[in-house]
Coordinates of C-alpha atoms and ligand atoms in Angstrom, one line a residue:
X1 CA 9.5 31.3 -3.9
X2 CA 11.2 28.0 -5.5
X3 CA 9.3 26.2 -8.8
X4 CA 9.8 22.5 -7.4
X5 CA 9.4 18.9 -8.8
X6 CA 8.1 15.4 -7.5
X7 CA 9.1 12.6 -8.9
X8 CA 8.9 9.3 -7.3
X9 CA 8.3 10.3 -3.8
X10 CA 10.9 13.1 -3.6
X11 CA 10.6 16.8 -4.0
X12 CA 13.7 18.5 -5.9
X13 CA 14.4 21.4 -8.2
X14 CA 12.7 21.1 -11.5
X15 CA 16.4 20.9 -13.2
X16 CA 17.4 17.7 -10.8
X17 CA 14.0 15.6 -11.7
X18 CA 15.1 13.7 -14.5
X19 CA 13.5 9.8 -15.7
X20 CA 14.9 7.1 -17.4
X21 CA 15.6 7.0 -21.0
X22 CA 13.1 4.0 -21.1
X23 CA 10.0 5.5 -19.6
X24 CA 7.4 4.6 -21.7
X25 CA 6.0 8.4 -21.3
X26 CA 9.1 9.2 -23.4
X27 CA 8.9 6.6 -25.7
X28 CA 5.4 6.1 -26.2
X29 CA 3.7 8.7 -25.3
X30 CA 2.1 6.3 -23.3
X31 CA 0.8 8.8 -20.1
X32 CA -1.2 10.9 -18.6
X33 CA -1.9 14.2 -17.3
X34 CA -3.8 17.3 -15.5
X35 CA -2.7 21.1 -15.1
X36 CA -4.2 22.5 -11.8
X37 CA -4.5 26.0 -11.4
X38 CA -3.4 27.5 -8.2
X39 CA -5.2 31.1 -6.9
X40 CA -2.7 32.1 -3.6
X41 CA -1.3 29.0 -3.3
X42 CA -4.9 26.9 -3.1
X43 CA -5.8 24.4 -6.0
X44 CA -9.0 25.1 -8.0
X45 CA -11.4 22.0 -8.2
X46 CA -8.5 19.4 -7.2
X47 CA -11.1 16.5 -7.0
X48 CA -12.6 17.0 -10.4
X49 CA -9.1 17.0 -11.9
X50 CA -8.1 13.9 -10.1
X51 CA -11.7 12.0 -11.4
X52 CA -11.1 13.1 -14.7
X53 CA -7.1 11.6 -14.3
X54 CA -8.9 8.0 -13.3
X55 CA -11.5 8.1 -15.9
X56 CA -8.5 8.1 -18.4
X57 CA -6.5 5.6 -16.9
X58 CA -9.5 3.2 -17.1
X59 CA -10.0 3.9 -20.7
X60 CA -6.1 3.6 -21.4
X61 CA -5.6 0.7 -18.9
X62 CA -3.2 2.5 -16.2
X63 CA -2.8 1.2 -12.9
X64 CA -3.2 4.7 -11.0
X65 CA -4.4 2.9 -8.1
X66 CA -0.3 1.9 -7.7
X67 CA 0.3 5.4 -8.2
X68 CA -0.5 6.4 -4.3
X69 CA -2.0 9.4 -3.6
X70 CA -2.1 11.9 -6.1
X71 CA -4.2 14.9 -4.7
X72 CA -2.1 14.8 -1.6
X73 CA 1.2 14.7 -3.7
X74 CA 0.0 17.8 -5.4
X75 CA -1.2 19.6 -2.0
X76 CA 2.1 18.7 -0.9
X77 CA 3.9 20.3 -4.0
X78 CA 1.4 23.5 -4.3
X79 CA 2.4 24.0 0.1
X80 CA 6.1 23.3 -0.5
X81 CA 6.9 25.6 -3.0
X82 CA 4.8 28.6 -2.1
X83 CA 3.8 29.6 -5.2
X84 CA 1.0 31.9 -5.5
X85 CA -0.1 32.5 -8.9
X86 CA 0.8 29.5 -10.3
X87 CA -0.1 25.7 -11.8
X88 CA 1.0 22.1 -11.2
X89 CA 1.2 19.7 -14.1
X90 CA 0.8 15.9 -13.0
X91 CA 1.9 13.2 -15.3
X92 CA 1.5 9.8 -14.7
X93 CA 3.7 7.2 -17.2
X94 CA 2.9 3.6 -17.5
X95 CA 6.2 3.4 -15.9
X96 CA 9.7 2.2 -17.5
X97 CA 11.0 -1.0 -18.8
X98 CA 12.3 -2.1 -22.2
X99 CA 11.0 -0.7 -25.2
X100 CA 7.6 -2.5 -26.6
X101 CA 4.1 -2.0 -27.8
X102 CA 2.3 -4.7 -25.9
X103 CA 1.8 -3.2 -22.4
X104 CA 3.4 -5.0 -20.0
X105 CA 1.4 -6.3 -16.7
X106 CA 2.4 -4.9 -13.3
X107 CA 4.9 -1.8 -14.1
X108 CA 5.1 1.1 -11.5
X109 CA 3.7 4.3 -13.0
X110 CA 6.4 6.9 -13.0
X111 CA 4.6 10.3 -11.1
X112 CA 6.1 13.5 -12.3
X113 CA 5.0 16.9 -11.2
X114 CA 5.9 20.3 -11.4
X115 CA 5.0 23.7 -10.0
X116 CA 5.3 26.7 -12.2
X117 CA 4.7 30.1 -11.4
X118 CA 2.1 31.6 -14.1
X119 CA 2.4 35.0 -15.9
X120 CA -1.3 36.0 -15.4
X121 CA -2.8 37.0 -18.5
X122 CA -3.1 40.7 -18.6
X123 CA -7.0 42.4 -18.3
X124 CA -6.3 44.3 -21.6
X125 CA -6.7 41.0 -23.5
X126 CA -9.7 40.3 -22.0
X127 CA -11.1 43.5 -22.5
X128 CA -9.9 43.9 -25.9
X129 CA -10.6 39.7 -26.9
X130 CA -9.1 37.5 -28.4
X131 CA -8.2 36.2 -32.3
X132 CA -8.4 32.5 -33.4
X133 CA -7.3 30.4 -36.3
X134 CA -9.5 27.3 -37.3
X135 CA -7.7 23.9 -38.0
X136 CA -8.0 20.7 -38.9
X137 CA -8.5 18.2 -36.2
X138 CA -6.0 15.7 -36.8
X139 CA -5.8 14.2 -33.1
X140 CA -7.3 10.6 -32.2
X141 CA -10.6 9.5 -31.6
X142 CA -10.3 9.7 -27.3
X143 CA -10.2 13.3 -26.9
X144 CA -11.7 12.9 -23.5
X145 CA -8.6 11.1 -22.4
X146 CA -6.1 13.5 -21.1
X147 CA -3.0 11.5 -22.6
X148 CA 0.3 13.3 -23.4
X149 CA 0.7 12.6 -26.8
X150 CA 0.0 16.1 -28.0
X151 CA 1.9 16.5 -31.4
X152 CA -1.3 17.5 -33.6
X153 CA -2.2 20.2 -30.2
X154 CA 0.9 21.5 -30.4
X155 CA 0.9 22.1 -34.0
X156 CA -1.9 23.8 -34.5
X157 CA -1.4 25.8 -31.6
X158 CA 1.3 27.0 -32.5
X159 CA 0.1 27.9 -35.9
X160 CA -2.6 30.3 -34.0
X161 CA 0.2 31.9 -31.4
X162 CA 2.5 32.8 -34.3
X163 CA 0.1 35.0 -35.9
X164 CA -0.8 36.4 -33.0
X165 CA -3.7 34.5 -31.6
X166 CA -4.9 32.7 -28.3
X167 CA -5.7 28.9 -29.7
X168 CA -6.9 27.1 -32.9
X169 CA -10.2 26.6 -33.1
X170 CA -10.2 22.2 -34.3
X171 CA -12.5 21.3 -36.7
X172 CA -13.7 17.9 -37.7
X173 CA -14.3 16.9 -42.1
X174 CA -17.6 18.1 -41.7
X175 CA -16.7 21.0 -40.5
X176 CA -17.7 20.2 -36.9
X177 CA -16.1 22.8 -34.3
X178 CA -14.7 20.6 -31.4
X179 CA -12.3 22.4 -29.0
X180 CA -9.3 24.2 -29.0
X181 CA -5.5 22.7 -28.6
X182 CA -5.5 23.5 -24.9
X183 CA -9.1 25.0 -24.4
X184 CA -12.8 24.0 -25.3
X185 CA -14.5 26.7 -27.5
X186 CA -18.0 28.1 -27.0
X187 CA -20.2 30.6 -29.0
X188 CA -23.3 32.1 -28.5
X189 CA -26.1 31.7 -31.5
X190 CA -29.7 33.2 -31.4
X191 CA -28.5 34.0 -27.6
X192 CA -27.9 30.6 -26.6
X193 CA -24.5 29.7 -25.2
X194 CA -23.3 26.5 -27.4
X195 CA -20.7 24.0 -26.8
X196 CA -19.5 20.5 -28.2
X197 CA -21.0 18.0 -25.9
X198 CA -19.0 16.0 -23.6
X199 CA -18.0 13.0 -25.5
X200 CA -15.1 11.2 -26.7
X201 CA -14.7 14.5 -29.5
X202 CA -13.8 16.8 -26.7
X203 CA -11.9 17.2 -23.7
X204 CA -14.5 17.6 -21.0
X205 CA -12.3 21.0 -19.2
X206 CA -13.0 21.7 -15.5
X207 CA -13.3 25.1 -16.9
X208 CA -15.9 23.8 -19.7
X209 CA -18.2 22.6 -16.7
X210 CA -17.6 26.0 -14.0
X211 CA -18.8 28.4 -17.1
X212 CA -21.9 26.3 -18.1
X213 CA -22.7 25.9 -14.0
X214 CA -22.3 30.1 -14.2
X215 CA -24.9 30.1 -17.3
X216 CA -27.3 27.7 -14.9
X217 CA -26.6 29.9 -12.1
X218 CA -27.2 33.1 -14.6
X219 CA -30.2 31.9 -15.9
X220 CA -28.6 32.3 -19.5
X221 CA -29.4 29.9 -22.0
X222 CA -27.2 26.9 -23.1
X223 CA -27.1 23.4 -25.1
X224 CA -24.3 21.0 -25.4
X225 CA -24.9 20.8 -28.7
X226 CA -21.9 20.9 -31.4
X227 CA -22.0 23.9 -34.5
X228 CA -19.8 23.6 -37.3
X229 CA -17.6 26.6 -38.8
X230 CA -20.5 27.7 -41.2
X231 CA -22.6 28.5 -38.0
X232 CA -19.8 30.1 -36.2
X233 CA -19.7 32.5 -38.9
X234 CA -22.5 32.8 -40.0
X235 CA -24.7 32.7 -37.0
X236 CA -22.3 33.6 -33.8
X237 CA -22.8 36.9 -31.9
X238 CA -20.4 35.7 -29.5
X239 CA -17.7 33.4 -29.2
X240 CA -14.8 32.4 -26.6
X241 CA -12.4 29.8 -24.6
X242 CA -12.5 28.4 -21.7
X243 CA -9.5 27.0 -20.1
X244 CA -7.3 26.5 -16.7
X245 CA -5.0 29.2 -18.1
X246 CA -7.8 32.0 -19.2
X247 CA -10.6 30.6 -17.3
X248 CA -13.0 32.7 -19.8
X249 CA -11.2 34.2 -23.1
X250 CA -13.3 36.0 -25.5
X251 CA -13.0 36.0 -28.9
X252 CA -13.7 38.9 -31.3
X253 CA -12.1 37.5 -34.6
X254 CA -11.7 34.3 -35.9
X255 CA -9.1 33.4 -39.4
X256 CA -9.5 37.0 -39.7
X257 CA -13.2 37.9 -39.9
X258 CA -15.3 39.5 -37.1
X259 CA -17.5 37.7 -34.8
X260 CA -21.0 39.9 -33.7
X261 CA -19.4 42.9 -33.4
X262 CA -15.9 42.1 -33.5
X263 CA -15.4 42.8 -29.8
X264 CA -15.8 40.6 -26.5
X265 CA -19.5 40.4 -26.0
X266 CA -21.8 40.6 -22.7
X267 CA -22.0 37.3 -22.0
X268 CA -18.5 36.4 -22.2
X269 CA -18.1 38.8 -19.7
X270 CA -20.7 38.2 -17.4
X271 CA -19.6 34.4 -17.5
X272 CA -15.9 35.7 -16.7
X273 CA -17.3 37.9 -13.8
X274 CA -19.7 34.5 -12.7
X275 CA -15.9 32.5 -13.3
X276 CA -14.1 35.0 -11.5
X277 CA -16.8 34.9 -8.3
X278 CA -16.9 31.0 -8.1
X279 CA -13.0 30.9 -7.8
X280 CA -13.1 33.0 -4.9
X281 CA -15.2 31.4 -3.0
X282 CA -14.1 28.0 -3.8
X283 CA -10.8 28.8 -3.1
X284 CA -11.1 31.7 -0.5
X285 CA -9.0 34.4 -2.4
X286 CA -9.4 38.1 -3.5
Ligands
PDD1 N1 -5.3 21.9 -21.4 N2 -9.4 20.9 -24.3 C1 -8.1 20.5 -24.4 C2 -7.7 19.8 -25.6 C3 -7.2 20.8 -23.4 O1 -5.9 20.4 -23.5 C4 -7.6 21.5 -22.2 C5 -6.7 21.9 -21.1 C6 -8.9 21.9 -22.2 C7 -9.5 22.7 -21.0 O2 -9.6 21.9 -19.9 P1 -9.5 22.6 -18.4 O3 -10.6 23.6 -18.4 O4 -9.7 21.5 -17.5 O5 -8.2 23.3 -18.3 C8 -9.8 21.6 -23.2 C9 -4.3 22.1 -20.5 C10 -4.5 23.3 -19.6 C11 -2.9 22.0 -21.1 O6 -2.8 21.1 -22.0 O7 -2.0 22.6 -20.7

């Protein structure tokens, strides 16, 4: 089953999809973007993706209105290339023209996408959880905007994969915990689930809002209310990621030390299980 492009109204093999040394994505950074999982072919929460896409292009200014119809560009990508376990990135430039900071009225945003198989991640990992590295937080001050320029992510997560772990765990000078490079972070003190609040600190994951509407559903405790690295060590039984990718990853150890009991802890798994449930029946698989 082929991994296909869009870009500009045509479909073609990722290799062939290629933009213009001028696009202001390139250049600037100056885009942005959404990774939708697909379960058999069927997109998981398309709509909240797609709000979250237009929240940032009014922040950042975008014209996404000119960009056409998005969700059926991506229905359209996730049908043609049969994929099954799989994601689609969207990006969405400011569009191309000749290199300069002011933004320039009236361009036509450049629409990438792509459709990649995924290597699902295997049970063991779950089972066994997960190892984190804290970091520094060293991105800007709109985290909620999903924009591309993703230098300070990439860095740090890196630094966690080569030693073996899932994500970095960002922290803020006062030792705030905020999210992870490409997942929001969660722990569970005095046996109440905690997580940064929404705000312009974080990235406010479709994942994020399916686990706390499992701990509503569950009837298990939880406040959006940040922690800071002392508490996470001091005072966590629990911690874990939620992402597009993992949906739910526990945690066990973070920079080396044990969290609880230095294993995955119940109610990481039961909100996995709860995760696991919702995107059946929202998307009418397993
Ligand atoms: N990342 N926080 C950050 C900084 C992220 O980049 C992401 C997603 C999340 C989780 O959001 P969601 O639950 O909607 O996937 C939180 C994507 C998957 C990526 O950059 O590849």
């Amino acid at each position: 089953m082929p991994e296909l492009a869009y870009l500009d109204g045509d479909y073609m093999s990722i290799e062939e999809a290629q933009v213009p040394v001028e696009d202001r994505g390139l250049q600037f950074g100056d885009s942005l973007y959404e990774v939708v999982r697909l379960y058999e072919g069927e997109p998981f929460r398309l709509g909240p993706h797609m709000d979250r896409m237009r929240r940032g292009a009014e922040v950042i200014g975008l014209n996404l209105a000119a960009a056409g119809d998005l969700e059926r560009i991506m229905r359209d990508l996730a049908e043609k290339s049969e994929l099954d376990t799989a994601f689609i990135y969207l990006q969405v430039t400011r569009g191309v023209c000749p290199r300069n900071h002011l933004i320039p009225d009236e361009l036509e945003p450049t629409i990438i996408a792509t459709a990649r198989k995924l290597q699902p991640i295997p049970e063991e990992k779950y089972s066994r959880g997960s190892v984190a590295f804290t970091r520094p937080d060293l991105r800007w001050a709109r985290r909620d905007v999903k924009a591309t320029t993703l230098l300070p992510n990439i860095m740090s997560r890196s630094y966690a994969i080569n030693r073996g772990g899932y994500d970095a765990v960002h922290y803020e000078e006062d030792g705030t915990i905020t999210e992870g490079s490409v997942s929001n972070f969660f722990c569970v003190i005095d046996d109440v689930v905690r997580t940064h609040p929404a705000d312009e600190r974080i990235l406010a994951g479709i994942s994020r809002a399916t686990v706390l509407e499992c701990a509503e559903a569950l009837d298990i405790s939880y406040e959006e209310r940040a922690f800071t690295v002392k508490d996470l060590f001091e005072g966590a039984s629990e911690a874990f990621f939620s992402d597009t990718y993992s949906e739910v990853m526990p945690v066990h150890q973070v920079d080396g030390k044990d969290i609880g009991q230095g294993r995955p802890g119940p109610v990481a798994q039961e909100l996995r299980s709860a995760f696991r449930d919702v995107v059946r029946r929202e998307t009418g698989t397993g």
